[in-house]
Amino acid sequence: MSWRATVLTLFPEMFPGPLGHSLAGRALREGRWALSALDIRGFAADRHRTVDDAPFGGGPGMVMRPDVVDAACAAALAEGPAERPLIYLTPRGRLLDQALVRDLAAGPGLILLCGRYEGVDQRVVEARGMIELSIGDYVLSGGEPAALVLLDACVRLLPGVMGAGAASAEEESHGAAGLLEYPHYTRPAEWQGRRVPEVLLSGHHAEVARWRRAESERITRERRPDLWSRRDRNDAAEGGIAGHPAAA
Ligand code: 6GU
């Protein structure tokens, strides 16, 4: 059985959306992963198909009902495969990073709950043992774009989705080695008076690798001092991202 994502959402028409295109879309058509989007409204019990209600304690907005969300979770789990983690996408969640993406992609798939309104009743989050995840320190109007981001990050790591080794090689640049990538250039060698760095035209592979390593380190130090101070010491000693063969 292939890696399977089941998305619980009030807006199922948002899926596959961008994931129906490019690499993820081709992999979806090839059956390397599977996606279903279940409409949470379909699990409402009353004839008005109510999915939300006012927050106890007052305040603005609406909260998604635990009974409706629970029924949607049961339907998602019934799709199989078993043992898929249930993830609730919320800005209150643990911050997603490449190490977690790697773990999730290595599993059987995901069930993703997209919150709307002010959120989801916390009791069903706890009762279902959901993992609360955020994709960054900013607020989206709903979990759907975050679900698309998480799925894109996972799907590109599945076997056969990217060209041989491309995903693992590139992933090391932000994952294992903990450095940002060096800048890229292509033809023409001069454009609007700007020349490509000469070393890249030299044909000296060792020189190119050294330059790229230095650029990766410089840009990581400048832009992401947090990554720079936490970067993997072994990889750093081996030369970080450029330590793997030039343009691997
Ligand atoms: Cl997962 N959801 C929402 N609504 N906003 C977010 C987010 C998730 N991650 C960052 N901002």
mmCIF file of C-alpha atoms and ligand atoms in Angstrom:
data_model
loop_
_atom_site.group_PDB
_atom_site.id
_atom_site.type_symbol
_atom_site.label_atom_id
_atom_site.label_comp_id
_atom_site.label_asym_id
_atom_site.label_seq_id
_atom_site.Cartn_x
_atom_site.Cartn_y
_atom_site.Cartn_z
ATOM 1 C CA MET A 1 0.000 0.000 0.000
ATOM 2 C CA SER A 2 1.360 3.414 -0.937
ATOM 3 C CA TRP A 3 1.926 6.351 1.397
ATOM 4 C CA ARG A 4 -1.511 7.823 2.014
ATOM 5 C CA ALA A 5 -2.677 11.255 3.103
ATOM 6 C CA THR A 6 -6.233 11.829 4.303
ATOM 7 C CA VAL A 7 -7.134 15.481 4.822
ATOM 8 C CA LEU A 8 -10.064 16.491 7.021
ATOM 9 C CA THR A 9 -11.269 19.895 5.907
ATOM 10 C CA LEU A 10 -14.286 22.134 5.399
ATOM 11 C CA PHE A 11 -12.828 22.964 1.971
ATOM 12 C CA PRO A 12 -12.090 19.641 0.232
ATOM 13 C CA GLU A 13 -12.031 21.411 -3.154
ATOM 14 C CA MET A 14 -8.660 22.927 -2.124
ATOM 15 C CA PHE A 15 -7.108 19.447 -2.642
ATOM 16 C CA PRO A 16 -5.053 18.270 -4.424
ATOM 17 C CA GLY A 17 -4.721 21.896 -5.647
ATOM 18 C CA PRO A 18 -1.031 22.604 -6.250
ATOM 19 C CA LEU A 19 -0.190 18.997 -5.338
ATOM 20 C CA GLY A 20 -1.911 17.898 -8.563
ATOM 21 C CA HIS A 21 0.891 19.614 -10.511
ATOM 22 C CA SER A 22 4.619 19.201 -11.052
ATOM 23 C CA LEU A 23 6.503 16.431 -9.234
ATOM 24 C CA ALA A 24 3.865 15.725 -6.575
ATOM 25 C CA GLY A 25 1.117 15.571 -9.223
ATOM 26 C CA ARG A 26 3.015 13.148 -11.405
ATOM 27 C CA ALA A 27 3.799 10.952 -8.385
ATOM 28 C CA LEU A 28 0.106 11.044 -7.410
ATOM 29 C CA ARG A 29 -0.930 9.851 -10.891
ATOM 30 C CA GLU A 30 1.769 7.176 -10.773
ATOM 31 C CA GLY A 31 0.346 5.860 -7.495
ATOM 32 C CA ARG A 32 3.497 6.628 -5.464
ATOM 33 C CA TRP A 33 1.195 8.273 -2.933
ATOM 34 C CA ALA A 34 -2.553 8.615 -2.451
ATOM 35 C CA LEU A 35 -4.665 11.542 -1.310
ATOM 36 C CA SER A 36 -8.229 11.866 -0.142
ATOM 37 C CA ALA A 37 -9.936 14.956 1.208
ATOM 38 C CA LEU A 38 -12.928 14.332 3.477
ATOM 39 C CA ASP A 39 -15.475 17.109 4.011
ATOM 40 C CA ILE A 40 -15.866 17.552 7.769
ATOM 41 C CA ARG A 41 -19.378 18.890 7.171
ATOM 42 C CA GLY A 42 -20.356 15.428 5.978
ATOM 43 C CA PHE A 43 -19.960 14.191 9.564
ATOM 44 C CA ALA A 44 -22.340 16.683 11.161
ATOM 45 C CA ALA A 45 -25.268 14.926 12.809
ATOM 46 C CA ASP A 46 -28.032 17.542 12.560
ATOM 47 C CA ARG A 47 -30.020 18.554 9.510
ATOM 48 C CA HIS A 48 -28.346 21.982 9.413
ATOM 49 C CA ARG A 49 -24.999 20.176 9.202
ATOM 50 C CA THR A 50 -23.580 22.242 12.064
ATOM 51 C CA VAL A 51 -19.818 21.847 12.517
ATOM 52 C CA ASP A 52 -19.022 24.735 14.886
ATOM 53 C CA ASP A 53 -20.391 26.634 17.833
ATOM 54 C CA ALA A 54 -19.589 29.621 20.050
ATOM 55 C CA PRO A 55 -16.644 29.265 22.459
ATOM 56 C CA PHE A 56 -17.467 28.525 26.094
ATOM 57 C CA GLY A 57 -16.250 31.465 28.164
ATOM 58 C CA GLY A 58 -17.116 33.897 25.404
ATOM 59 C CA GLY A 59 -14.966 35.673 22.885
ATOM 60 C CA PRO A 60 -14.937 36.067 19.132
ATOM 61 C CA GLY A 61 -15.266 33.435 16.431
ATOM 62 C CA MET A 62 -16.426 29.847 16.408
ATOM 63 C CA VAL A 63 -14.939 26.537 17.547
ATOM 64 C CA MET A 64 -15.215 23.233 15.709
ATOM 65 C CA ARG A 65 -17.324 20.692 17.629
ATOM 66 C CA PRO A 66 -15.492 17.682 19.113
ATOM 67 C CA ASP A 67 -18.200 15.147 18.139
ATOM 68 C CA VAL A 68 -18.125 16.153 14.465
ATOM 69 C CA VAL A 69 -14.314 16.202 14.298
ATOM 70 C CA ASP A 70 -14.179 12.833 16.080
ATOM 71 C CA ALA A 71 -16.513 11.221 13.529
ATOM 72 C CA ALA A 72 -14.348 12.615 10.710
ATOM 73 C CA CYS A 73 -11.229 11.155 12.388
ATOM 74 C CA ALA A 74 -12.889 7.731 12.633
ATOM 75 C CA ALA A 75 -13.668 7.791 8.905
ATOM 76 C CA ALA A 76 -10.090 8.814 8.071
ATOM 77 C CA LEU A 77 -8.620 6.017 10.208
ATOM 78 C CA ALA A 78 -10.944 3.497 8.529
ATOM 79 C CA GLU A 79 -9.352 4.315 5.164
ATOM 80 C CA GLY A 80 -6.094 2.784 6.341
ATOM 81 C CA PRO A 81 -3.212 2.168 6.446
ATOM 82 C CA ALA A 82 -3.255 1.811 10.224
ATOM 83 C CA GLU A 83 -0.820 3.642 12.492
ATOM 84 C CA ARG A 84 -0.906 6.912 10.561
ATOM 85 C CA PRO A 85 -0.194 9.875 12.844
ATOM 86 C CA LEU A 86 -3.075 12.299 13.231
ATOM 87 C CA ILE A 87 -1.833 15.836 12.833
ATOM 88 C CA TYR A 88 -3.777 18.961 13.720
ATOM 89 C CA LEU A 89 -2.465 21.981 11.832
ATOM 90 C CA THR A 90 -2.549 25.008 14.080
ATOM 91 C CA PRO A 91 -0.326 28.053 14.694
ATOM 92 C CA ARG A 92 -0.189 26.848 18.329
ATOM 93 C CA GLY A 93 1.613 23.669 17.281
ATOM 94 C CA ARG A 94 5.205 22.532 17.375
ATOM 95 C CA LEU A 95 7.197 24.143 14.574
ATOM 96 C CA LEU A 96 7.663 21.878 11.537
ATOM 97 C CA ASP A 97 11.260 21.264 10.458
ATOM 98 C CA GLN A 98 13.047 19.022 7.952
ATOM 99 C CA ALA A 99 13.902 16.379 10.583
ATOM 100 C CA LEU A 100 10.201 15.905 11.343
ATOM 101 C CA VAL A 101 9.339 15.925 7.621
ATOM 102 C CA ARG A 102 11.866 13.120 7.152
ATOM 103 C CA ASP A 103 10.244 11.069 9.955
ATOM 104 C CA LEU A 104 6.719 11.614 8.637
ATOM 105 C CA ALA A 105 7.681 10.736 5.053
ATOM 106 C CA ALA A 106 9.264 7.493 6.309
ATOM 107 C CA GLY A 107 5.970 6.386 7.901
ATOM 108 C CA PRO A 108 2.778 4.946 6.328
ATOM 109 C CA GLY A 109 1.206 8.361 5.645
ATOM 110 C CA LEU A 110 -0.686 11.096 7.482
ATOM 111 C CA ILE A 111 -4.127 12.140 8.599
ATOM 112 C CA LEU A 112 -4.302 15.933 8.595
ATOM 113 C CA LEU A 113 -6.950 17.953 10.378
ATOM 114 C CA CYS A 114 -7.329 21.491 9.027
ATOM 115 C CA GLY A 115 -8.782 23.866 11.580
ATOM 116 C CA ARG A 116 -10.918 26.855 10.706
ATOM 117 C CA TYR A 117 -12.558 29.529 12.817
ATOM 118 C CA GLU A 118 -10.889 29.992 16.192
ATOM 119 C CA GLY A 119 -9.845 26.353 16.235
ATOM 120 C CA VAL A 120 -10.951 22.894 17.312
ATOM 121 C CA ASP A 121 -12.347 21.877 20.709
ATOM 122 C CA GLN A 122 -9.250 20.812 22.655
ATOM 123 C CA ARG A 123 -10.919 17.662 24.057
ATOM 124 C CA VAL A 124 -10.940 15.870 20.697
ATOM 125 C CA VAL A 125 -7.338 16.954 20.069
ATOM 126 C CA GLU A 126 -6.382 15.204 23.323
ATOM 127 C CA ALA A 127 -8.755 12.220 23.004
ATOM 128 C CA ARG A 128 -7.388 11.347 19.544
ATOM 129 C CA GLY A 129 -3.762 11.944 20.569
ATOM 130 C CA MET A 130 -3.258 14.491 17.814
ATOM 131 C CA ILE A 131 0.127 16.027 17.109
ATOM 132 C CA GLU A 132 -0.284 19.793 16.858
ATOM 133 C CA LEU A 133 1.945 21.281 14.143
ATOM 134 C CA SER A 134 2.623 24.804 12.867
ATOM 135 C CA ILE A 135 4.487 25.687 9.675
ATOM 136 C CA GLY A 136 5.844 29.009 10.913
ATOM 137 C CA ASP A 137 5.426 32.033 13.118
ATOM 138 C CA TYR A 138 2.636 33.797 11.242
ATOM 139 C CA VAL A 139 -1.110 33.239 11.110
ATOM 140 C CA LEU A 140 -3.025 31.702 8.207
ATOM 141 C CA SER A 141 -6.805 31.854 7.897
ATOM 142 C CA GLY A 142 -6.986 28.061 8.017
ATOM 143 C CA GLY A 143 -4.910 24.897 8.125
ATOM 144 C CA GLU A 144 -5.369 24.014 4.429
ATOM 145 C CA PRO A 145 -2.334 25.899 3.040
ATOM 146 C CA ALA A 146 -0.267 24.441 5.892
ATOM 147 C CA ALA A 147 -1.465 20.927 4.980
ATOM 148 C CA LEU A 148 -0.399 21.534 1.368
ATOM 149 C CA VAL A 149 3.027 22.700 2.550
ATOM 150 C CA LEU A 150 3.520 19.698 4.843
ATOM 151 C CA LEU A 151 2.412 17.245 2.144
ATOM 152 C CA ASP A 152 4.677 18.794 -0.486
ATOM 153 C CA ALA A 153 7.646 18.524 1.871
ATOM 154 C CA CYS A 154 6.881 14.849 2.606
ATOM 155 C CA VAL A 155 5.958 13.697 -0.904
ATOM 156 C CA ARG A 156 9.188 14.917 -2.486
ATOM 157 C CA LEU A 157 11.074 12.552 -0.157
ATOM 158 C CA LEU A 158 9.087 9.451 -1.175
ATOM 159 C CA PRO A 159 10.965 6.868 -3.265
ATOM 160 C CA GLY A 160 10.882 7.638 -6.987
ATOM 161 C CA VAL A 161 9.313 11.095 -6.671
ATOM 162 C CA MET A 162 12.442 13.111 -7.384
ATOM 163 C CA GLY A 163 15.336 12.122 -9.639
ATOM 164 C CA ALA A 164 17.802 9.649 -8.159
ATOM 165 C CA GLY A 165 19.337 11.117 -5.057
ATOM 166 C CA ALA A 166 18.154 14.643 -5.756
ATOM 167 C CA ALA A 167 15.883 14.852 -2.733
ATOM 168 C CA SER A 168 18.328 13.285 -0.303
ATOM 169 C CA ALA A 169 21.212 15.392 -1.585
ATOM 170 C CA GLU A 170 19.275 18.626 -1.415
ATOM 171 C CA GLU A 171 17.673 17.717 1.850
ATOM 172 C CA GLU A 172 21.082 17.487 3.438
ATOM 173 C CA SER A 173 21.613 21.143 2.640
ATOM 174 C CA HIS A 174 18.871 22.210 5.012
ATOM 175 C CA GLY A 175 18.475 19.053 7.049
ATOM 176 C CA ALA A 176 21.526 17.105 8.028
ATOM 177 C CA ALA A 177 24.301 19.587 7.331
ATOM 178 C CA GLY A 178 22.163 22.445 8.608
ATOM 179 C CA LEU A 179 23.456 24.965 6.073
ATOM 180 C CA LEU A 180 21.599 26.995 3.474
ATOM 181 C CA GLU A 181 22.304 26.326 -0.178
ATOM 182 C CA TYR A 182 24.895 28.207 -2.218
ATOM 183 C CA PRO A 183 23.637 30.484 -5.038
ATOM 184 C CA HIS A 184 23.004 29.070 -8.519
ATOM 185 C CA TYR A 185 23.800 30.480 -11.984
ATOM 186 C CA THR A 186 23.172 29.486 -15.595
ATOM 187 C CA ARG A 187 23.633 30.980 -19.096
ATOM 188 C CA PRO A 188 24.228 33.635 -20.200
ATOM 189 C CA ALA A 189 27.598 34.076 -18.471
ATOM 190 C CA GLU A 190 27.008 37.844 -18.575
ATOM 191 C CA TRP A 191 23.544 39.369 -18.155
ATOM 192 C CA GLN A 192 22.774 43.073 -17.761
ATOM 193 C CA GLY A 193 26.429 43.670 -17.033
ATOM 194 C CA ARG A 194 26.517 41.058 -14.264
ATOM 195 C CA ARG A 195 28.988 38.211 -14.641
ATOM 196 C CA VAL A 196 28.665 34.737 -13.177
ATOM 197 C CA PRO A 197 31.392 34.154 -10.541
ATOM 198 C CA GLU A 198 34.477 33.213 -12.565
ATOM 199 C CA VAL A 199 35.303 30.108 -10.526
ATOM 200 C CA LEU A 200 32.096 28.462 -11.790
ATOM 201 C CA LEU A 201 33.325 28.839 -15.394
ATOM 202 C CA SER A 202 36.778 27.486 -14.592
ATOM 203 C CA GLY A 203 36.066 23.751 -14.807
ATOM 204 C CA HIS A 204 38.047 23.191 -11.579
ATOM 205 C CA HIS A 205 35.694 20.936 -9.665
ATOM 206 C CA ALA A 206 37.565 21.137 -6.366
ATOM 207 C CA GLU A 207 37.672 24.941 -6.599
ATOM 208 C CA VAL A 208 33.955 25.043 -7.382
ATOM 209 C CA ALA A 209 33.198 22.801 -4.387
ATOM 210 C CA ARG A 210 35.336 25.000 -2.125
ATOM 211 C CA TRP A 211 33.617 28.187 -3.347
ATOM 212 C CA ARG A 212 30.155 26.705 -2.870
ATOM 213 C CA ARG A 213 31.010 25.526 0.636
ATOM 214 C CA ALA A 214 32.272 28.998 1.560
ATOM 215 C CA GLU A 215 29.156 30.642 0.101
ATOM 216 C CA SER A 216 26.879 28.239 1.993
ATOM 217 C CA GLU A 217 28.644 29.008 5.234
ATOM 218 C CA ARG A 218 28.679 32.769 4.646
ATOM 219 C CA ILE A 219 24.989 32.919 3.768
ATOM 220 C CA THR A 220 24.010 30.723 6.709
ATOM 221 C CA ARG A 221 26.022 32.880 9.124
ATOM 222 C CA GLU A 222 24.490 36.084 7.703
ATOM 223 C CA ARG A 223 20.864 35.010 7.363
ATOM 224 C CA ARG A 224 20.384 32.258 9.914
ATOM 225 C CA PRO A 225 22.652 32.604 12.932
ATOM 226 C CA ASP A 226 20.295 30.129 14.655
ATOM 227 C CA LEU A 227 21.091 27.420 12.077
ATOM 228 C CA TRP A 228 24.763 28.345 12.077
ATOM 229 C CA SER A 229 25.169 27.852 15.816
ATOM 230 C CA ARG A 230 23.226 24.558 15.793
ATOM 231 C CA ARG A 231 24.700 23.068 12.614
ATOM 232 C CA ASP A 232 25.910 19.516 12.663
ATOM 233 C CA ARG A 233 29.536 19.556 13.853
ATOM 234 C CA ASN A 234 30.585 16.495 11.843
ATOM 235 C CA ASP A 235 29.168 17.817 8.605
ATOM 236 C CA ALA A 236 30.694 21.189 9.305
ATOM 237 C CA ALA A 237 34.074 19.520 9.740
ATOM 238 C CA GLU A 238 33.620 17.725 6.417
ATOM 239 C CA GLY A 239 32.699 20.941 4.703
ATOM 240 C CA GLY A 240 28.951 21.008 5.117
ATOM 241 C CA ILE A 241 26.674 21.023 2.129
ATOM 242 C CA ALA A 242 29.374 21.468 -0.482
ATOM 243 C CA GLY A 243 31.080 18.489 1.093
ATOM 244 C CA HIS A 244 29.006 16.275 -1.130
ATOM 245 C CA PRO A 245 30.147 16.128 -4.767
ATOM 246 C CA ALA A 246 29.807 19.339 -6.747
ATOM 247 C CA ALA A 247 26.205 19.863 -7.886
ATOM 248 C CA ALA A 248 25.201 16.375 -6.748
HETATM 249 CL CL1 6GU B 1 -0.683 24.998 10.749
HETATM 250 N N1 6GU B 1 -2.421 26.977 10.696
HETATM 251 C C1 6GU B 1 -2.740 28.269 10.675
HETATM 252 N N2 6GU B 1 -4.035 28.646 10.656
HETATM 253 N N3 6GU B 1 -1.833 29.241 10.670
HETATM 254 C C2 6GU B 1 -0.552 28.853 10.682
HETATM 255 C C3 6GU B 1 -0.149 27.529 10.695
HETATM 256 C C4 6GU B 1 -1.127 26.594 10.713
HETATM 257 N N4 6GU B 1 1.190 27.476 10.724
HETATM 258 C C5 6GU B 1 1.596 28.733 10.705
HETATM 259 N N5 6GU B 1 0.559 29.570 10.687
#
